[in-house]
Short mmCIF file of C-alpha atoms in Angstrom, two decimals:
data_model
loop_
_atom_site.label_atom_id
_atom_site.label_comp_id
_atom_site.label_asym_id
_atom_site.label_seq_id
_atom_site.Cartn_x
_atom_site.Cartn_y
_atom_site.Cartn_z
CA MET A 1 80.23 121.85 110.25
CA ASN A 2 80.09 125.68 111.30
CA LYS A 3 82.41 124.92 114.16
CA THR A 4 85.87 125.06 115.44
CA PHE A 5 87.94 121.91 114.79
CA ILE A 6 90.33 119.76 116.66
CA SER A 7 92.65 117.50 114.66
CA ALA A 8 93.52 113.94 115.82
CA ALA A 9 95.79 112.82 113.16
CA LEU A 10 97.84 109.44 112.73
CA LEU A 11 101.45 110.64 111.21
CA ALA A 12 104.52 108.54 112.10
CA THR A 13 105.55 105.11 111.23
CA LEU A 14 104.74 101.81 113.09
CA SER A 15 106.83 98.54 113.46
CA LEU A 16 106.11 95.91 110.87
CA SER A 17 105.15 93.44 113.69
CA VAL A 18 101.64 94.98 113.88
CA THR A 19 99.04 93.15 112.10
CA ALA A 20 95.44 94.54 111.25
CA GLN A 21 93.95 93.17 108.04
CA SER A 22 90.32 92.21 108.28
CA ALA A 23 87.93 89.80 106.50
CA LEU A 24 86.48 92.90 104.52
CA ASP A 25 90.05 93.34 103.16
CA ALA A 26 90.38 89.72 102.25
CA TYR A 27 87.18 89.90 100.19
CA SER A 28 88.43 93.39 98.49
CA LEU A 29 91.32 91.60 97.09
CA SER A 30 89.57 88.31 96.06
CA GLN A 31 87.05 89.81 93.64
CA SER A 32 87.21 89.58 89.82
CA GLY A 33 84.99 90.79 87.30
CA LEU A 34 83.89 90.44 83.66
CA ARG A 35 87.09 91.48 81.86
CA GLY A 36 89.13 90.46 78.65
CA THR A 37 88.76 90.83 74.81
CA ALA A 38 85.80 92.54 73.40
CA ARG A 39 84.60 89.38 71.92
CA PHE A 40 84.77 87.70 75.11
CA MET A 41 83.01 90.25 77.18
CA SER A 42 80.23 90.76 74.29
CA MET A 43 79.38 87.04 74.72
CA GLY A 44 79.02 87.43 78.52
CA GLY A 45 82.29 85.73 79.13
CA ALA A 46 80.81 82.27 78.32
CA PHE A 47 83.74 80.75 76.90
CA THR A 48 84.87 77.90 78.96
CA ALA A 49 83.94 75.52 76.31
CA LEU A 50 84.77 77.77 73.36
CA GLY A 51 88.45 78.81 73.38
CA GLY A 52 90.29 80.37 70.60
CA ASP A 53 90.40 83.85 72.09
CA LEU A 54 93.15 85.56 74.17
CA SER A 55 90.93 85.76 77.29
CA THR A 56 90.86 81.99 77.58
CA LEU A 57 94.46 82.21 78.91
CA ASN A 58 92.84 83.77 82.08
CA GLN A 59 89.57 81.66 82.16
CA ASN A 60 90.05 78.11 80.55
CA PRO A 61 93.73 77.47 79.34
CA GLY A 62 92.36 74.56 77.43
CA GLY A 63 91.19 77.15 75.08
CA ILE A 64 94.65 77.67 73.89
CA GLY A 65 94.63 74.09 72.26
CA VAL A 66 91.92 75.28 69.71
CA TYR A 67 94.36 77.66 68.07
CA ARG A 68 95.76 76.57 64.60
CA SER A 69 97.28 79.92 63.86
CA SER A 70 99.32 82.57 65.79
CA GLU A 71 97.64 85.73 67.13
CA ILE A 72 98.45 88.85 68.67
CA GLY A 73 95.79 91.38 70.09
CA ALA A 74 95.09 94.31 72.43
CA THR A 75 92.09 95.74 74.11
CA LEU A 76 91.13 99.37 75.18
CA ASP A 77 88.35 99.86 77.95
CA ILE A 78 86.41 102.90 78.54
CA ASN A 79 84.30 102.68 81.60
CA ALA A 80 81.76 105.32 82.65
CA GLN A 81 80.89 104.62 86.17
CA SER A 82 77.80 105.73 88.26
CA VAL A 83 76.95 104.99 91.65
CA LYS A 84 73.61 106.15 93.56
CA SER A 85 73.39 106.15 97.46
CA GLN A 86 69.76 106.05 98.60
CA ASP A 87 68.24 106.44 102.14
CA MET A 88 64.69 107.06 103.07
CA ASN A 89 65.12 110.90 102.63
CA GLN A 90 67.37 111.33 99.46
CA SER A 91 69.65 110.02 96.67
CA ILE A 92 72.96 111.10 95.61
CA THR A 93 74.81 109.94 92.48
CA ARG A 94 78.44 110.12 91.87
CA ASN A 95 80.06 109.77 88.40
CA GLN A 96 83.52 109.32 86.94
CA THR A 97 85.24 107.78 83.56
CA LYS A 98 88.14 105.71 83.58
CA VAL A 99 90.16 104.54 80.45
CA ASN A 100 92.43 101.44 80.60
CA CYS A 101 94.28 99.16 78.41
CA ASN A 102 92.35 95.95 79.70
CA ASN A 103 94.00 93.12 77.86
CA PHE A 104 96.78 92.39 75.44
CA GLY A 105 98.52 89.10 74.49
CA TYR A 106 100.07 86.76 72.07
CA ILE A 107 99.43 83.00 71.13
CA GLY A 108 102.15 81.02 69.17
CA ALA A 109 100.77 78.02 67.43
CA VAL A 110 103.30 75.42 66.51
CA TYR A 111 102.39 72.63 64.02
CA THR A 112 104.05 69.29 64.91
CA GLY A 113 103.05 67.20 62.00
CA SER A 114 101.75 64.48 64.29
CA ASP A 115 98.29 62.80 63.77
CA VAL A 116 98.05 62.40 67.48
CA MET A 117 99.01 65.99 68.55
CA PRO A 118 99.01 68.18 65.48
CA TYR A 119 99.35 71.38 67.43
CA PHE A 120 101.31 72.52 70.49
CA ASN A 121 100.72 76.11 71.51
CA TRP A 122 102.14 78.44 73.90
CA GLY A 123 100.81 82.00 74.92
CA ALA A 124 101.44 85.12 77.03
CA SER A 125 98.91 87.79 78.00
CA TYR A 126 98.18 90.63 80.25
CA SER A 127 94.78 90.99 81.76
CA ARG A 128 93.25 93.42 84.07
CA VAL A 129 91.12 90.75 85.82
CA SER A 130 89.56 93.29 88.45
CA SER A 131 89.26 96.99 89.06
CA PHE A 132 88.43 98.49 92.40
CA ASP A 133 87.71 101.91 90.96
CA ARG A 134 84.48 103.14 92.68
CA ALA A 135 83.62 106.63 94.18
CA TYR A 136 80.31 107.29 96.09
CA LYS A 137 79.02 109.46 98.73
CA GLY A 138 75.70 110.32 100.52
CA ARG A 139 73.71 111.79 103.44
CA ILE A 140 71.78 109.91 106.32
CA GLY A 141 69.01 112.43 107.30
CA SER A 142 67.66 110.24 110.10
CA MET A 143 69.94 108.78 112.74
CA ASN A 144 69.35 106.64 116.00
CA GLY A 145 73.00 106.75 117.53
CA SER A 146 76.44 107.80 116.89
CA LEU A 147 79.72 106.11 116.06
CA SER A 148 80.94 107.79 119.16
CA ASN A 149 78.81 105.80 121.40
CA TYR A 150 79.67 102.48 119.72
CA ILE A 151 83.38 103.37 120.33
CA ALA A 152 82.50 104.52 123.99
CA GLY A 153 80.69 101.15 124.57
CA TYR A 154 83.55 98.66 123.63
CA THR A 155 86.15 100.85 125.32
CA THR A 156 84.03 100.75 128.61
CA ALA A 157 83.28 97.05 128.11
CA GLU A 158 87.08 96.17 127.91
CA MET A 159 87.83 98.30 130.70
CA TRP A 160 90.41 100.62 129.19
CA ASN A 161 91.83 103.13 131.80
CA SER A 162 92.03 106.64 130.41
CA ASP A 163 95.68 106.66 131.15
CA ASP A 164 96.13 103.91 128.72
CA LEU A 165 94.36 106.21 126.20
CA THR A 166 96.18 109.13 126.74
CA GLY A 167 99.38 108.44 128.48
CA TYR A 168 101.22 107.99 131.83
CA GLY A 169 104.21 110.54 131.32
CA SER A 170 106.21 112.10 128.55
CA ASP A 171 107.79 108.89 127.68
CA TYR A 172 104.36 106.99 127.20
CA ASN A 173 102.77 106.47 123.70
CA PRO A 174 99.49 104.88 123.96
CA TYR A 175 99.81 103.47 120.02
CA PHE A 176 103.06 101.79 121.04
CA ASP A 177 102.85 101.17 124.84
CA SER A 178 99.32 99.79 125.17
CA ASP A 179 97.14 97.05 123.65
CA ALA A 180 94.24 99.48 123.55
CA PRO A 181 92.21 99.70 120.26
CA TRP A 182 93.47 102.35 118.01
CA MET A 183 89.96 103.80 117.40
CA SER A 184 89.48 104.10 121.22
CA ILE A 185 92.71 105.95 121.62
CA LEU A 186 92.07 108.17 118.60
CA ALA A 187 88.45 108.89 119.74
CA TYR A 188 89.41 109.69 123.26
CA ASN A 189 92.01 112.03 122.36
CA GLY A 190 89.79 113.54 119.72
CA TYR A 191 86.84 114.15 122.34
CA LEU A 192 84.62 111.67 120.77
CA ILE A 193 84.48 109.80 123.93
CA ASN A 194 84.64 111.10 127.40
CA PRO A 195 84.91 109.99 130.88
CA VAL A 196 81.90 109.33 132.98
CA GLY A 197 82.21 111.50 136.10
CA SER A 198 85.52 110.76 137.76
CA SER A 199 85.71 107.39 136.47
CA GLN A 200 88.65 106.05 134.48
CA THR A 201 87.16 103.05 132.89
CA SER A 202 83.84 104.17 131.90
CA TYR A 203 83.08 106.42 128.91
CA ASN A 204 80.07 108.20 127.12
CA GLY A 205 79.71 109.05 123.49
CA LEU A 206 78.19 112.35 121.96
CA TRP A 207 74.69 110.91 121.51
CA GLN A 208 72.22 110.87 124.43
CA ASN A 209 68.38 111.13 125.17
CA GLY A 210 67.10 114.13 122.75
CA THR A 211 69.94 114.27 120.59
CA THR A 212 69.29 114.55 116.91
CA GLY A 213 71.61 114.69 113.80
CA GLU A 214 72.76 113.87 110.31
CA ALA A 215 75.57 112.07 109.02
CA ALA A 216 77.45 112.10 105.60
CA PHE A 217 79.94 109.86 104.02
CA ASP A 218 82.42 110.20 101.01
CA VAL A 219 84.18 107.09 99.77
CA VAL A 220 86.82 106.58 97.06
CA GLU A 221 88.18 103.29 96.04
CA LYS A 222 91.07 102.94 93.52
CA GLY A 223 93.12 100.21 92.27
CA HIS A 224 93.39 96.86 90.38
CA VAL A 225 94.41 93.30 90.14
CA ASP A 226 96.56 92.71 87.00
CA GLU A 227 97.59 89.15 85.84
CA TYR A 228 100.41 88.14 83.71
CA SER A 229 99.86 84.64 82.32
CA ILE A 230 101.95 82.08 80.46
CA ASN A 231 100.21 79.04 79.10
CA PHE A 232 100.87 75.97 77.31
CA GLY A 233 98.47 73.50 75.63
CA GLY A 234 97.81 71.15 72.63
CA ASN A 235 95.38 69.40 70.52
CA VAL A 236 94.85 65.59 70.80
CA MET A 237 93.45 64.31 67.51
CA ASN A 238 91.15 67.43 66.96
CA THR A 239 88.96 66.07 69.84
CA LEU A 240 90.54 66.94 73.17
CA PHE A 241 91.96 70.34 73.60
CA TRP A 242 94.16 70.78 76.77
CA GLY A 243 95.98 73.58 78.55
CA MET A 244 97.69 74.72 81.83
CA GLY A 245 98.86 78.10 82.73
CA PHE A 246 100.80 79.94 85.37
CA GLY A 247 99.60 83.45 86.46
CA ILE A 248 101.42 86.21 88.43
CA THR A 249 99.16 88.97 89.81
CA ASP A 250 99.90 92.49 90.92
CA VAL A 251 97.40 94.00 93.41
CA ASN A 252 97.06 97.79 94.34
CA TYR A 253 94.20 98.91 96.37
CA THR A 254 93.39 102.11 98.17
CA SER A 255 90.39 103.35 99.90
CA SER A 256 89.85 106.86 101.23
CA VAL A 257 86.70 107.30 103.43
CA TYR A 258 85.42 110.43 105.21
CA TYR A 259 82.55 109.96 107.68
CA GLU A 260 80.92 113.00 109.37
CA GLU A 261 78.18 113.35 112.13
CA ASP A 262 76.69 116.70 112.70
CA LEU A 263 74.61 116.68 116.08
CA GLN A 264 72.25 118.78 118.06
CA ASN A 265 71.61 118.49 121.82
CA ALA A 266 74.58 116.29 122.05
CA ARG A 267 76.71 115.43 125.01
CA ILE A 268 79.95 117.36 124.42
CA PRO A 269 82.94 118.57 126.52
CA LEU A 270 82.51 121.69 128.58
CA SER A 271 86.36 122.44 128.51
CA ASP A 272 89.71 121.10 128.67
CA ASN A 273 89.65 120.66 132.32
CA GLY A 274 86.65 118.21 132.02
CA GLY A 275 83.05 118.31 132.33
CA LEU A 276 80.25 117.81 129.87
CA THR A 277 77.35 119.87 128.45
CA THR A 278 74.65 119.64 126.27
CA GLY A 279 74.74 121.48 122.83
CA ALA A 280 75.73 121.36 119.18
CA GLY A 281 78.72 119.37 118.18
CA GLY A 282 79.98 116.81 115.67
CA PHE A 283 83.00 115.17 114.08
CA GLY A 284 84.77 114.04 110.89
CA LEU A 285 86.59 110.67 110.62
CA ASP A 286 88.98 110.77 107.57
CA SER A 287 90.77 107.37 107.04
CA TRP A 288 92.94 106.00 104.35
CA LYS A 289 94.28 102.70 103.61
CA ARG A 290 96.56 101.23 100.79
CA ILE A 291 97.31 97.32 100.21
CA SER A 292 99.79 96.34 97.45
CA GLY A 293 101.65 93.22 96.69
CA THR A 294 102.12 90.10 94.38
CA GLY A 295 100.57 86.75 94.02
CA PHE A 296 100.57 83.49 91.78
CA ASN A 297 98.40 80.92 90.72
CA PHE A 298 97.83 77.88 88.24
CA LYS A 299 95.04 76.83 86.01
CA PHE A 300 94.28 73.76 84.39
CA GLY A 301 91.57 73.02 81.69
CA VAL A 302 90.26 70.90 78.89
CA ILE A 303 87.66 71.22 75.94
CA VAL A 304 86.28 68.07 74.46
CA LYS A 305 84.85 68.20 71.05
CA PRO A 306 82.85 64.58 70.61
CA ILE A 307 81.21 65.86 67.66
CA ASN A 308 81.77 69.12 65.49
CA GLU A 309 78.45 70.73 66.85
CA LEU A 310 79.36 70.29 70.64
CA ARG A 311 82.05 71.28 72.94
CA ILE A 312 82.43 70.65 76.66
CA GLY A 313 84.77 72.38 78.81
CA VAL A 314 86.14 72.32 82.42
CA ALA A 315 88.61 74.34 84.19
CA VAL A 316 90.22 74.71 87.60
CA HIS A 317 92.01 77.66 88.98
CA THR A 318 94.07 77.51 92.22
CA PRO A 319 93.82 79.82 94.81
CA THR A 320 95.84 83.06 94.34
CA TYR A 321 98.57 83.07 96.99
CA TYR A 322 99.44 86.78 98.00
CA ASN A 323 102.24 88.35 99.97
CA LEU A 324 100.94 91.90 100.86
CA ARG A 325 102.15 94.99 102.23
CA GLN A 326 99.35 97.51 104.03
CA GLU A 327 99.56 100.97 105.58
CA GLY A 328 97.00 103.34 106.88
CA TRP A 329 96.32 106.16 109.09
CA ALA A 330 93.24 108.39 110.15
CA GLN A 331 92.34 111.60 111.34
CA ILE A 332 89.49 113.21 113.62
CA ASP A 333 88.18 116.67 113.32
CA TYR A 334 85.98 117.44 116.48
CA GLY A 335 83.70 120.48 116.46
CA TYR A 336 81.34 122.33 118.79
CA GLY A 337 79.09 125.30 119.07
CA THR A 338 80.61 128.76 119.58
CA SER A 339 78.92 129.12 122.96
CA ILE A 340 81.06 126.13 124.25
CA SER A 341 84.57 126.78 125.84
CA GLY A 342 87.12 125.71 123.24
CA VAL A 343 89.95 123.08 123.71
CA THR A 344 93.07 123.05 121.64
CA GLN A 345 94.70 119.71 122.35
CA THR A 346 95.99 117.84 119.25
CA ASN A 347 96.56 114.12 119.27
CA ASP A 348 99.69 112.86 117.17
CA GLY A 349 99.43 109.30 116.24
CA TYR A 350 101.10 106.79 113.86
CA THR A 351 100.78 105.29 110.69
CA ASP A 352 99.73 101.58 110.76
CA TYR A 353 102.30 99.48 108.58
CA PHE A 354 102.33 95.83 108.12
CA GLU A 355 102.75 92.68 106.01
CA TRP A 356 100.46 89.74 105.43
CA LYS A 357 99.36 86.86 103.46
CA LEU A 358 96.12 86.07 101.75
CA ARG A 359 94.87 82.97 99.99
CA THR A 360 91.88 83.61 97.77
CA PRO A 361 89.14 80.98 96.96
CA MET A 362 89.79 78.54 94.08
CA ARG A 363 87.53 78.62 91.01
CA LEU A 364 85.71 75.88 89.24
CA THR A 365 84.30 76.40 85.87
CA ALA A 366 82.22 74.19 83.42
CA GLY A 367 80.66 75.25 80.14
CA VAL A 368 78.80 73.75 77.10
CA ALA A 369 78.70 75.20 73.67
CA GLY A 370 76.66 74.39 70.53
CA VAL A 371 77.98 75.23 67.03
CA ILE A 372 74.84 75.81 64.85
CA GLY A 373 76.41 75.20 61.09
CA THR A 374 78.62 77.75 60.11
CA LYS A 375 76.40 80.67 61.34
CA GLY A 376 75.83 80.45 65.08
CA ILE A 377 77.28 79.74 68.61
CA LEU A 378 75.30 79.38 71.78
CA SER A 379 77.37 78.92 74.99
CA VAL A 380 76.60 78.42 78.72
CA ASP A 381 78.94 78.63 81.52
CA TYR A 382 78.86 77.90 85.34
CA GLU A 383 81.37 78.88 87.95
CA TYR A 384 81.79 78.21 91.44
CA ARG A 385 83.74 80.26 94.07
CA PRO A 386 83.81 79.55 97.68
CA MET A 387 84.46 82.71 99.11
CA GLN A 388 84.22 81.49 102.75
CA LYS A 389 87.54 79.59 102.01
CA MET A 390 89.42 82.73 101.83
CA ASN A 391 92.46 82.58 104.30
CA VAL A 392 94.59 85.24 106.06
CA ARG A 393 98.11 84.82 107.97
CA ASP A 394 100.58 86.99 109.09
CA ARG A 395 104.04 87.51 107.60
CA TYR A 396 105.32 84.40 109.09
CA SER A 397 102.39 82.21 108.08
CA ASN A 398 100.91 82.03 111.43
CA GLU A 399 96.96 81.78 110.98
CA TYR A 400 94.57 84.41 112.06
CA LYS A 401 91.76 82.06 113.45
CA ASP A 402 89.66 85.15 114.50
CA VAL A 403 89.70 86.83 111.10
CA ASN A 404 89.34 83.45 109.14
CA GLY A 405 86.24 82.79 111.60
CA ASP A 406 84.99 86.20 110.37
CA ILE A 407 85.32 85.21 106.77
CA GLU A 408 83.17 82.16 107.38
CA THR A 409 80.42 84.24 109.11
CA TYR A 410 80.25 87.00 106.71
CA TYR A 411 80.75 85.16 103.31
CA LYS A 412 79.33 82.24 101.22
CA ALA A 413 79.98 80.53 98.10
CA VAL A 414 79.20 82.60 95.02
CA ASN A 415 77.56 80.92 91.97
CA ILE A 416 77.92 82.55 88.53
CA ILE A 417 75.94 81.85 85.25
CA ARG A 418 77.09 83.24 81.93
CA VAL A 419 75.41 82.89 78.54
CA GLY A 420 76.56 84.25 75.30
CA GLY A 421 75.86 83.81 71.52
CA GLU A 422 77.35 84.88 68.17
CA TYR A 423 75.71 84.86 64.69
CA ARG A 424 77.78 85.45 61.61
CA LEU A 425 75.94 87.71 59.24
CA ASP A 426 78.52 86.94 56.45
CA ARG A 427 82.26 85.99 56.27
CA ASN A 428 83.34 89.49 57.72
CA TRP A 429 80.68 90.58 60.20
CA SER A 430 79.33 88.91 63.24
CA LEU A 431 76.74 90.21 65.97
CA ARG A 432 76.93 89.01 69.64
CA ALA A 433 75.20 89.14 72.83
CA GLY A 434 75.53 87.89 76.43
CA TYR A 435 74.23 87.82 80.04
CA SER A 436 76.05 87.03 83.30
CA VAL A 437 74.64 86.91 86.88
CA GLN A 438 76.59 86.69 90.05
CA SER A 439 75.03 85.60 93.19
CA SER A 440 75.60 87.46 96.55
CA PRO A 441 78.71 86.74 98.32
CA THR A 442 77.64 87.73 101.65
CA THR A 443 75.51 85.58 104.34
CA THR A 444 72.29 86.63 105.62
CA ALA A 445 73.71 87.21 109.01
CA ALA A 446 75.98 89.85 107.51
CA THR A 447 73.48 91.44 105.25
CA ASP A 448 70.39 91.60 108.00
CA GLY A 449 72.52 92.99 110.59
CA SER A 450 72.22 90.08 113.00
CA THR A 451 75.83 89.67 113.54
CA SER A 452 78.74 92.17 114.27
CA VAL A 453 81.15 92.83 111.41
CA TYR A 454 84.59 93.69 112.69
CA THR A 455 86.93 96.00 110.68
CA SER A 456 89.75 96.70 113.11
CA GLY A 457 91.87 93.74 112.54
CA PRO A 458 93.19 91.01 114.98
CA ASP A 459 95.32 93.70 116.85
CA ASP A 460 92.63 96.38 116.65
CA THR A 461 94.95 98.98 115.03
CA GLU A 462 92.68 99.58 111.96
CA THR A 463 90.64 102.87 112.03
CA THR A 464 87.97 102.47 109.28
CA PRO A 465 84.88 101.38 110.92
CA SER A 466 82.81 101.60 107.91
CA TYR A 467 82.16 98.83 105.18
CA SER A 468 80.09 97.86 102.35
CA MET A 469 78.50 94.56 101.80
CA ASP A 470 77.73 93.51 98.05
CA ARG A 471 74.82 91.59 96.87
CA THR A 472 73.80 90.57 93.37
CA THR A 473 75.90 91.52 90.14
CA GLN A 474 74.68 91.43 86.76
CA TYR A 475 75.98 92.05 83.13
CA ILE A 476 74.30 92.55 80.13
CA THR A 477 76.34 92.83 77.00
CA CYS A 478 76.50 92.78 73.13
CA GLY A 479 78.92 93.56 70.48
CA ILE A 480 80.08 93.41 66.76
CA GLY A 481 82.93 91.91 65.19
CA TYR A 482 84.76 92.36 61.87
CA ARG A 483 87.20 90.11 60.07
CA TYR A 484 89.17 90.66 57.02
CA LYS A 485 92.04 88.21 55.92
CA ASN A 486 94.13 87.99 58.91
CA PHE A 487 92.96 91.28 60.58
CA TYR A 488 90.08 91.45 63.06
CA ALA A 489 88.44 94.34 65.11
CA ASP A 490 85.64 93.93 67.75
CA ALA A 491 83.54 96.17 69.84
CA ALA A 492 81.68 95.43 72.90
CA TYR A 493 79.21 97.06 75.13
CA ILE A 494 79.03 96.14 78.94
CA HIS A 495 76.48 97.19 81.34
CA THR A 496 77.21 96.17 84.97
CA HIS A 497 74.40 96.53 87.70
CA ARG A 498 75.60 95.84 91.26
CA THR A 499 73.75 96.41 94.42
CA SER A 500 75.31 96.62 97.93
CA THR A 501 74.91 98.48 101.28
CA PHE A 502 77.17 100.96 103.08
CA HIS A 503 77.40 100.61 106.79
CA ALA A 504 78.87 103.50 108.77
CA TYR A 505 79.70 100.97 111.35
CA THR A 506 78.72 97.40 112.67
CA PRO A 507 75.37 96.57 114.45
CA ASN A 508 76.00 96.52 118.19
CA SER A 509 74.56 96.50 121.62
CA TYR A 510 75.74 100.13 122.55
CA THR A 511 73.68 101.91 119.92
CA GLN A 512 70.55 101.59 118.08
CA THR A 513 70.48 100.80 114.40
CA PRO A 514 73.74 102.01 112.94
CA PRO A 515 73.40 104.37 109.63
CA ALA A 516 73.24 102.46 106.45
CA VAL A 517 72.57 103.27 102.96
CA ASP A 518 71.72 101.26 99.73
CA LEU A 519 74.24 101.79 96.84
CA THR A 520 73.51 100.92 93.38
CA ASP A 521 76.29 100.97 90.63
CA ASN A 522 75.21 101.06 86.99
CA ASN A 523 78.71 101.24 84.93
CA ASN A 524 78.62 101.34 81.07
CA ARG A 525 81.82 100.11 79.39
CA ILE A 526 82.78 100.17 75.82
CA ALA A 527 85.67 97.80 74.67
CA LEU A 528 87.55 97.92 71.50
CA SER A 529 89.96 95.16 70.48
CA VAL A 530 92.03 94.81 67.35
CA GLY A 531 94.47 91.83 66.40
CA PHE A 532 96.29 89.81 63.86
CA LYS A 533 96.22 85.98 63.07
CA PHE A 534 99.21 84.83 61.26
#
């Protein structure tokens, strides 16, 4: 924007008693992708009925019972990410490359000498089960309304007095001393919303009849969920392989979102003394949040081998129970045309900081694998994740019924199919391939705009109105493996295709259709694993 700017920044620290997580935050932390050893990923993760791989400690603990020797290994992951945003006028692609140590672990196999349970095994591993790294940006060339009008609409509907939003005196702080939404306070003091005439409870946004404009956004997400697993398992008469595991998770998620509107023929402030005029105007909303914490879960699983050519596996993962810390801030830059009298007021606000608890959905996995002589393996998995069962509570374990109601409105169960195969060329070399598809986690109401999507949290203190809704995710994989005596080296290629939609703000009754852009992730990863069996 070629204009003068007014900054409305949130700077200081707020009390721990404030809470603001949303259903969108719960979903962000509950995701997990296709990650593990190169052999595991090259076969599409279809290992529930196979075992014998370090990744089974995070998928089916029963796989640890398959081991008859000890193993140590590590995996390096190189991820070339590409996200394309597409509206009816143009597309923009943003690329980045990340390198991580994706997995390392140890399996200890202990021979008992018993005919009933010849092996008792234990293992410990580290695995990056989810990566939040994603960066995308785009422009919306045809708008039907403004974020400012949406804020003005609900601020008016809730009849917030302008004194509540700006202050009753030198000792009054609207962030501390009122229950008004933080976005309303920020928008009022940043001149996005303005009183209608002399009214103190009715507000206008910048958009009016005849207004035109464009919007732009720039989003950077970073972070991960790492899991440290300890597993135990055994072998019962070489027919039943069992295992159980305890996982400790570490989560760190940050998002930085910049949303900008550049408007013509807009309704804008005439001066610091009040009054409105029509002219060029616009604003930029810069918001940031960070969520971190730890959690734990349990896993149980078995693999049954009724005949040598057939294996059947089942695994149950309890929810992960998180204790989390969250902080966030926002800033508004308001601009106006050079012919408009300037205003210089700056609004100082506060950093939103609080603690909360999250229970992710449980996971149920079943698989069947066929062993074709000494040459081939074909494996198929099915996994069920009821995303609508996510649950959030405050730091004292009191349930947030409104937020959990939002979760049930926006999200549904996810179904995942994995298929993988391996063919042994000779005693040293193997070829592998796999495919996995995950259904959309979002309900029809959330994706088609027939319901409002709330991002401000139960106390209306979050200031990131934008959000994205994921749809289908697919993985196409292949790889090669090499064995020489006790040494192995595996390589995998993983192509991830995910579709989603970025929404600048929720559908509502105060504006026409909010800006939205389709997003397409096409990520290409190379994973390299090395290890020893002894």
